Amino acid sequence: MLFNLALEGALGELHVPLEHPERLAEPALLAYADDLAVVAATRQALVDVSTRIRDNALRFGLRISPKTNYMVVSRRTDDPAHGDALQVGLDSFERVETFKYLGVLIDHKNSLDPEIRARCLAGLRTFHSLAPHLRSKKVSVHAKVRLFETIERPAILYGAEAWTLNKDREARIAVAENRALRRAVGPIYDEDADRYVWRSNAECRRLTGAVPILNKAKKRRLQYAGHVARGSAPPATCAMLDTSPHPRGSRPHGSPRKRLFDQVAQDARSLQVADWREAALARDAWRTTTFDIEEQPDPYEAARQAAKRRKAERDADRDAARQLDFGDNP
């Protein structure tokens, strides 16, 4: 209690607001208990705010932990002006490429891939801890699926409300789910091959009746977007779902990244919702709409089947072309 009061007193005199963080007109302070994150547009601004935090903390007998890290979030991280460490008075903070804040892994290139990998690894650790129960024949398939849904799936989907997913990320998440479902239903004996083989993803889904994990992620995303649309969320939260662009600097090479409001709009279109902001204002109707996502087919399996069909069509076209060539040149 005394620590919380001292920390509140040290931070209360800073007057560092969290206003329009996407523009970074001034430094922003993110504070949750004793986990502090200072965001600034320039290195000097970051040093100034960190110095003020250090001086105020010393007045209350507090010190900044030597484990504190410094990270530059940019696609162009090779600028020597960023330095290898941040010097604040006599304290030196190491520069890192990733760090974890409130359980979420943040990357120096603002990429979601390390976080997705970390979530899948967390699910894998949970999977191995449940392996004795998932392999046991004394536990019913229904109970095994419940274990997955209540223990492993939440570990994978932590923070999924703000995810933007591409095909690779969706595949990684779906593979983590299919591994648990295959273990839950167990293998089947193939008489032709005279050995036990794992069941297909579609058969595992049919036997377990589990809602696809990608649909669960989509449901969380839309429910969170609905809360933001209905409530008076902080500017930092609203900025993620703001469609008005705030260009700053030059655009780097490559295609633009999918933004969160692009992902939410895409999810809403899959439910035949044109204006999700307007639809989300009706709380009960929006809740019913988001629950309809669970009835949709597995996106990962649908994409796999579509890829197989395209490959079969290409192979058929190639074989037909070869036959025509052989017919013209006997």
GROMACS .gro file of C-alpha atoms in nm:
model
  330
    1MET     CA    1   0.000   0.000   0.000
    2LEU     CA    2   0.280   0.243   0.090
    3PHE     CA    3   0.456   0.164  -0.236
    4ASN     CA    4   0.141   0.238  -0.436
    5LEU     CA    5   0.093   0.570  -0.254
    6ALA     CA    6   0.455   0.669  -0.314
    7LEU     CA    7   0.436   0.576  -0.682
    8GLU     CA    8   0.110   0.767  -0.722
    9GLY     CA    9   0.269   1.071  -0.563
   10ALA     CA   10   0.576   1.050  -0.786
   11LEU     CA   11   0.373   1.021  -1.105
   12GLY     CA   12   0.102   1.268  -1.006
   13GLU     CA   13   0.335   1.565  -1.046
   14LEU     CA   14   0.461   1.472  -1.391
   15HIS     CA   15   0.159   1.595  -1.589
   16VAL     CA   16   0.250   1.375  -1.885
   17PRO     CA   17  -0.083   1.317  -2.063
   18LEU     CA   18  -0.185   1.035  -2.293
   19GLU     CA   19  -0.336   1.246  -2.573
   20HIS     CA   20  -0.326   1.155  -2.942
   21PRO     CA   21  -0.042   0.903  -2.904
   22GLU     CA   22  -0.058   0.818  -3.273
   23ARG     CA   23   0.071   1.168  -3.352
   24LEU     CA   24   0.314   1.180  -3.057
   25ALA     CA   25   0.285   1.558  -3.035
   26GLU     CA   26   0.419   1.516  -2.680
   27PRO     CA   27   0.544   1.224  -2.471
   28ALA     CA   28   0.291   0.978  -2.336
   29LEU     CA   29   0.305   0.780  -2.014
   30LEU     CA   30   0.142   0.436  -1.987
   31ALA     CA   31   0.112   0.330  -1.624
   32TYR     CA   32  -0.040   0.013  -1.484
   33ALA     CA   33   0.057  -0.054  -1.122
   34ASP     CA   34   0.438  -0.042  -1.122
   35ASP     CA   35   0.471  -0.122  -1.495
   36LEU     CA   36   0.553   0.208  -1.664
   37ALA     CA   37   0.613   0.272  -2.032
   38VAL     CA   38   0.718   0.611  -2.167
   39VAL     CA   39   0.649   0.680  -2.536
   40ALA     CA   40   0.808   0.974  -2.716
   41ALA     CA   41   0.876   1.080  -3.073
   42THR     CA   42   1.242   1.173  -3.018
   43ARG     CA   43   1.526   1.042  -2.809
   44GLN     CA   44   1.572   1.375  -2.631
   45ALA     CA   45   1.205   1.393  -2.534
   46LEU     CA   46   1.232   1.043  -2.390
   47VAL     CA   47   1.540   1.142  -2.188
   48ASP     CA   48   1.365   1.452  -2.053
   49VAL     CA   49   1.057   1.262  -1.933
   50SER     CA   50   1.267   0.979  -1.790
   51THR     CA   51   1.477   1.233  -1.600
   52ARG     CA   52   1.165   1.388  -1.449
   53ILE     CA   53   1.036   1.045  -1.349
   54ARG     CA   54   1.370   0.958  -1.189
   55ASP     CA   55   1.392   1.286  -0.995
   56ASN     CA   56   1.034   1.263  -0.868
   57ALA     CA   57   1.080   0.898  -0.772
   58LEU     CA   58   1.394   0.978  -0.570
   59ARG     CA   59   1.196   1.229  -0.363
   60PHE     CA   60   0.973   0.943  -0.249
   61GLY     CA   61   1.258   0.698  -0.197
   62LEU     CA   62   1.198   0.509  -0.523
   63ARG     CA   63   1.446   0.422  -0.797
   64ILE     CA   64   1.407   0.310  -1.156
   65SER     CA   65   1.485  -0.059  -1.190
   66PRO     CA   66   1.815  -0.140  -1.366
   67LYS     CA   67   1.619  -0.398  -1.567
   68THR     CA   68   1.444  -0.114  -1.751
   69ASN     CA   69   1.490  -0.136  -2.128
   70TYR     CA   70   1.488   0.112  -2.414
   71MET     CA   71   1.346   0.030  -2.756
   72VAL     CA   72   1.309   0.216  -3.085
   73VAL     CA   73   0.990   0.120  -3.269
   74SER     CA   74   1.048   0.184  -3.638
   75ARG     CA   75   1.103   0.004  -3.965
   76ARG     CA   76   1.429   0.197  -3.993
   77THR     CA   77   1.611   0.094  -3.679
   78ASP     CA   78   1.967   0.118  -3.816
   79ASP     CA   79   1.990   0.495  -3.759
   80PRO     CA   80   2.304   0.554  -3.544
   81ALA     CA   81   2.128   0.849  -3.378
   82HIS     CA   82   1.917   0.604  -3.179
   83GLY     CA   83   2.222   0.471  -2.998
   84ASP     CA   84   2.278   0.137  -2.829
   85ALA     CA   85   2.164   0.256  -2.486
   86LEU     CA   86   1.966   0.538  -2.328
   87GLN     CA   87   2.160   0.749  -2.080
   88VAL     CA   88   1.949   0.917  -1.810
   89GLY     CA   89   2.182   1.085  -1.567
   90LEU     CA   90   2.405   0.815  -1.424
   91ASP     CA   91   2.166   0.540  -1.529
   92SER     CA   92   2.211   0.356  -1.858
   93PHE     CA   93   1.925   0.154  -2.005
   94GLU     CA   94   2.000  -0.119  -2.257
   95ARG     CA   95   1.845  -0.101  -2.602
   96VAL     CA   96   1.647  -0.412  -2.695
   97GLU     CA   97   1.455  -0.533  -2.999
   98THR     CA   98   1.163  -0.686  -2.808
   99PHE     CA   99   1.019  -0.650  -2.463
  100LYS     CA  100   0.710  -0.769  -2.283
  101TYR     CA  101   0.459  -0.521  -2.141
  102LEU     CA  102   0.154  -0.650  -1.954
  103GLY     CA  103   0.204  -0.994  -2.104
  104VAL     CA  104   0.228  -0.876  -2.466
  105LEU     CA  105   0.552  -0.903  -2.662
  106ILE     CA  106   0.625  -0.576  -2.845
  107ASP     CA  107   0.862  -0.580  -3.142
  108HIS     CA  108   1.096  -0.300  -3.250
  109LYS     CA  109   0.949  -0.315  -3.603
  110ASN     CA  110   0.593  -0.306  -3.471
  111SER     CA  111   0.540  -0.654  -3.611
  112LEU     CA  112   0.287  -0.895  -3.465
  113ASP     CA  113   0.478  -1.208  -3.569
  114PRO     CA  114   0.689  -1.241  -3.249
  115GLU     CA  115   0.377  -1.204  -3.035
  116ILE     CA  116   0.190  -1.469  -3.237
  117ARG     CA  117   0.484  -1.707  -3.200
  118ALA     CA  118   0.500  -1.637  -2.827
  119ARG     CA  119   0.125  -1.703  -2.790
  120CYS     CA  120   0.154  -2.033  -2.977
  121LEU     CA  121   0.450  -2.135  -2.760
  122ALA     CA  122   0.247  -2.051  -2.451
  123GLY     CA  123  -0.028  -2.275  -2.586
  124LEU     CA  124   0.228  -2.548  -2.658
  125ARG     CA  125   0.355  -2.537  -2.299
  126THR     CA  126  -0.002  -2.564  -2.177
  127PHE     CA  127  -0.059  -2.850  -2.423
  128HIS     CA  128   0.235  -3.047  -2.282
  129SER     CA  129   0.114  -2.986  -1.927
  130LEU     CA  130  -0.224  -3.134  -2.027
  131ALA     CA  131  -0.074  -3.418  -2.234
  132PRO     CA  132  -0.131  -3.691  -1.970
  133HIS     CA  133  -0.501  -3.604  -1.957
  134LEU     CA  134  -0.532  -3.569  -2.334
  135ARG     CA  135  -0.374  -3.911  -2.388
  136SER     CA  136  -0.575  -4.084  -2.118
  137LYS     CA  137  -0.853  -4.315  -2.233
  138LYS     CA  138  -1.031  -4.259  -1.902
  139VAL     CA  139  -1.107  -3.898  -1.998
  140SER     CA  140  -1.388  -3.847  -2.248
  141VAL     CA  141  -1.341  -3.651  -2.568
  142HIS     CA  142  -1.586  -3.391  -2.441
  143ALA     CA  143  -1.381  -3.339  -2.124
  144LYS     CA  144  -1.060  -3.312  -2.327
  145VAL     CA  145  -1.215  -3.046  -2.549
  146ARG     CA  146  -1.330  -2.857  -2.240
  147LEU     CA  147  -0.974  -2.864  -2.107
  148PHE     CA  148  -0.851  -2.718  -2.434
  149GLU     CA  149  -1.120  -2.449  -2.443
  150THR     CA  150  -1.070  -2.336  -2.084
  151ILE     CA  151  -0.692  -2.368  -2.043
  152GLU     CA  152  -0.499  -2.380  -2.370
  153ARG     CA  153  -0.712  -2.164  -2.600
  154PRO     CA  154  -0.715  -1.861  -2.366
  155ALA     CA  155  -0.335  -1.881  -2.347
  156ILE     CA  156  -0.316  -1.863  -2.727
  157LEU     CA  157  -0.576  -1.588  -2.769
  158TYR     CA  158  -0.444  -1.352  -2.501
  159GLY     CA  159  -0.454  -1.005  -2.656
  160ALA     CA  160  -0.634  -1.125  -2.971
  161GLU     CA  161  -0.867  -0.823  -2.956
  162ALA     CA  162  -0.596  -0.612  -3.122
  163TRP     CA  163  -0.457  -0.868  -3.367
  164THR     CA  164  -0.436  -0.817  -3.741
  165LEU     CA  165  -0.394  -1.155  -3.907
  166ASN     CA  166  -0.255  -1.261  -4.242
  167LYS     CA  167  -0.247  -1.612  -4.386
  168ASP     CA  168   0.079  -1.711  -4.217
  169ARG     CA  169  -0.039  -1.598  -3.874
  170GLU     CA  170  -0.375  -1.767  -3.917
  171ALA     CA  171  -0.201  -2.090  -4.018
  172ARG     CA  172   0.027  -2.081  -3.713
  173ILE     CA  173  -0.268  -2.032  -3.477
  174ALA     CA  174  -0.482  -2.296  -3.647
  175VAL     CA  175  -0.200  -2.552  -3.636
  176ALA     CA  176  -0.170  -2.501  -3.260
  177GLU     CA  177  -0.541  -2.570  -3.223
  178ASN     CA  178  -0.547  -2.873  -3.455
  179ARG     CA  179  -0.261  -3.032  -3.262
  180ALA     CA  180  -0.469  -3.029  -2.943
  181LEU     CA  181  -0.785  -3.154  -3.116
  182ARG     CA  182  -0.600  -3.444  -3.281
  183ARG     CA  183  -0.461  -3.545  -2.944
  184ALA     CA  184  -0.810  -3.522  -2.791
  185VAL     CA  185  -0.976  -3.758  -3.042
  186GLY     CA  186  -0.672  -3.984  -3.080
  187PRO     CA  187  -0.550  -4.177  -3.387
  188ILE     CA  188  -0.745  -4.432  -3.589
  189TYR     CA  189  -0.630  -4.769  -3.719
  190ASP     CA  190  -0.584  -4.782  -4.095
  191GLU     CA  191  -0.633  -5.141  -4.210
  192ASP     CA  192  -0.489  -5.077  -4.556
  193ALA     CA  193  -0.167  -4.929  -4.420
  194ASP     CA  194  -0.171  -5.162  -4.117
  195ARG     CA  195  -0.086  -4.880  -3.878
  196TYR     CA  196  -0.241  -4.604  -3.670
  197VAL     CA  197  -0.282  -4.267  -3.841
  198TRP     CA  198  -0.395  -3.928  -3.717
  199ARG     CA  199  -0.739  -3.809  -3.820
  200SER     CA  200  -0.784  -3.520  -4.060
  201ASN     CA  201  -0.852  -3.169  -3.933
  202ALA     CA  202  -1.209  -3.179  -4.065
  203GLU     CA  203  -1.280  -3.510  -3.891
  204CYS     CA  204  -1.135  -3.383  -3.563
  205ARG     CA  205  -1.357  -3.076  -3.590
  206ARG     CA  206  -1.663  -3.292  -3.658
  207LEU     CA  207  -1.597  -3.528  -3.367
  208THR     CA  208  -1.522  -3.257  -3.111
  209GLY     CA  209  -1.763  -2.986  -3.225
  210ALA     CA  210  -1.510  -2.723  -3.116
  211VAL     CA  211  -1.554  -2.369  -3.245
  212PRO     CA  212  -1.259  -2.279  -3.475
  213ILE     CA  213  -1.004  -2.074  -3.285
  214LEU     CA  214  -0.983  -1.817  -3.566
  215ASN     CA  215  -1.356  -1.756  -3.532
  216LYS     CA  216  -1.307  -1.707  -3.159
  217ALA     CA  217  -1.036  -1.449  -3.230
  218LYS     CA  218  -1.266  -1.271  -3.476
  219LYS     CA  219  -1.546  -1.271  -3.219
  220ARG     CA  220  -1.320  -1.115  -2.955
  221ARG     CA  221  -1.203  -0.850  -3.200
  222LEU     CA  222  -1.555  -0.744  -3.294
  223GLN     CA  223  -1.679  -0.746  -2.935
  224TYR     CA  224  -1.389  -0.524  -2.829
  225ALA     CA  225  -1.450  -0.290  -3.122
  226GLY     CA  226  -1.814  -0.269  -3.015
  227HIS     CA  227  -1.714  -0.168  -2.662
  228VAL     CA  228  -1.493   0.107  -2.804
  229ALA     CA  229  -1.767   0.232  -3.036
  230ARG     CA  230  -2.026   0.248  -2.756
  231GLY     CA  231  -1.813   0.378  -2.471
  232SER     CA  232  -1.594   0.676  -2.395
  233ALA     CA  233  -1.261   0.502  -2.439
  234PRO     CA  234  -0.925   0.680  -2.390
  235PRO     CA  235  -0.771   0.844  -2.698
  236ALA     CA  236  -0.510   0.569  -2.722
  237THR     CA  237  -0.782   0.307  -2.764
  238CYS     CA  238  -0.990   0.510  -3.009
  239ALA     CA  239  -0.683   0.581  -3.222
  240MET     CA  240  -0.647   0.211  -3.310
  241LEU     CA  241  -0.995   0.212  -3.465
  242ASP     CA  242  -0.977   0.561  -3.616
  243THR     CA  243  -1.017   0.558  -3.994
  244SER     CA  244  -0.894   0.915  -4.045
  245PRO     CA  245  -0.530   0.901  -4.154
  246HIS     CA  246  -0.259   1.101  -3.982
  247PRO     CA  247   0.038   1.071  -4.221
  248ARG     CA  248   0.374   1.139  -4.068
  249GLY     CA  249   0.696   1.114  -4.264
  250SER     CA  250   0.744   0.912  -4.581
  251ARG     CA  251   0.594   0.570  -4.643
  252PRO     CA  252   0.851   0.286  -4.645
  253HIS     CA  253   0.886   0.037  -4.928
  254GLY     CA  254   0.644  -0.250  -4.957
  255SER     CA  255   0.270  -0.287  -4.935
  256PRO     CA  256   0.093  -0.107  -4.649
  257ARG     CA  257   0.030  -0.314  -4.340
  258LYS     CA  258  -0.320  -0.414  -4.245
  259ARG     CA  259  -0.443  -0.187  -3.967
  260LEU     CA  260  -0.676  -0.285  -3.687
  261PHE     CA  261  -0.975  -0.098  -3.826
  262ASP     CA  262  -0.913  -0.265  -4.163
  263GLN     CA  263  -0.926  -0.603  -3.989
  264VAL     CA  264  -1.243  -0.513  -3.797
  265ALA     CA  265  -1.413  -0.389  -4.115
  266GLN     CA  266  -1.316  -0.713  -4.292
  267ASP     CA  267  -1.457  -0.919  -4.005
  268ALA     CA  268  -1.780  -0.718  -4.014
  269ARG     CA  269  -1.817  -0.768  -4.389
  270SER     CA  270  -1.799  -1.144  -4.337
  271LEU     CA  271  -2.117  -1.101  -4.129
  272GLN     CA  272  -2.286  -0.888  -4.396
  273VAL     CA  273  -2.245  -0.574  -4.181
  274ALA     CA  274  -2.160  -0.265  -4.384
  275ASP     CA  275  -2.123  -0.006  -4.104
  276TRP     CA  276  -2.001  -0.185  -3.793
  277ARG     CA  277  -1.978   0.134  -3.587
  278GLU     CA  278  -2.348   0.202  -3.635
  279ALA     CA  279  -2.442  -0.162  -3.577
  280ALA     CA  280  -2.233  -0.184  -3.258
  281LEU     CA  281  -2.436   0.092  -3.090
  282ALA     CA  282  -2.720  -0.159  -3.037
  283ARG     CA  283  -2.550  -0.369  -2.771
  284ASP     CA  284  -2.783  -0.671  -2.764
  285ALA     CA  285  -2.811  -0.694  -3.143
  286TRP     CA  286  -2.433  -0.660  -3.180
  287ARG     CA  287  -2.377  -0.933  -2.923
  288THR     CA  288  -2.608  -1.164  -3.117
  289THR     CA  289  -2.427  -1.077  -3.440
  290THR     CA  290  -2.085  -1.158  -3.296
  291PHE     CA  291  -2.210  -1.494  -3.167
  292ASP     CA  292  -2.304  -1.581  -3.525
  293ILE     CA  293  -1.931  -1.593  -3.601
  294GLU     CA  294  -1.903  -1.923  -3.415
  295GLU     CA  295  -2.130  -2.086  -3.672
  296GLN     CA  296  -1.904  -1.993  -3.963
  297PRO     CA  297  -1.677  -2.260  -4.118
  298ASP     CA  298  -1.313  -2.281  -4.020
  299PRO     CA  299  -1.128  -2.011  -4.223
  300TYR     CA  300  -0.801  -2.204  -4.218
  301GLU     CA  301  -0.954  -2.526  -4.346
  302ALA     CA  302  -1.156  -2.336  -4.608
  303ALA     CA  303  -0.837  -2.168  -4.732
  304ARG     CA  304  -0.658  -2.505  -4.749
  305GLN     CA  305  -0.938  -2.663  -4.950
  306ALA     CA  306  -0.949  -2.364  -5.185
  307ALA     CA  307  -0.573  -2.390  -5.239
  308LYS     CA  308  -0.608  -2.761  -5.318
  309ARG     CA  309  -0.882  -2.688  -5.572
  310ARG     CA  310  -0.671  -2.420  -5.740
  311LYS     CA  311  -0.375  -2.656  -5.756
  312ALA     CA  312  -0.592  -2.931  -5.907
  313GLU     CA  313  -0.724  -2.687  -6.168
  314ARG     CA  314  -0.371  -2.575  -6.258
  315ASP     CA  315  -0.255  -2.936  -6.288
  316ALA     CA  316  -0.554  -3.019  -6.508
  317ASP     CA  317  -0.485  -2.718  -6.732
  318ARG     CA  318  -0.117  -2.813  -6.758
  319ASP     CA  319  -0.201  -3.173  -6.848
  320ALA     CA  320  -0.450  -3.055  -7.110
  321ALA     CA  321  -0.190  -2.822  -7.260
  322ARG     CA  322   0.063  -3.103  -7.278
  323GLN     CA  323  -0.185  -3.329  -7.456
  324LEU     CA  324  -0.252  -3.056  -7.711
  325ASP     CA  325   0.121  -3.012  -7.769
  326PHE     CA  326   0.170  -3.385  -7.819
  327GLY     CA  327  -0.128  -3.393  -8.053
  328ASP     CA  328   0.017  -3.114  -8.269
  329ASN     CA  329   0.363  -3.272  -8.273
  330PRO     CA  330   0.322  -3.650  -8.309
   0.00000   0.00000   0.00000
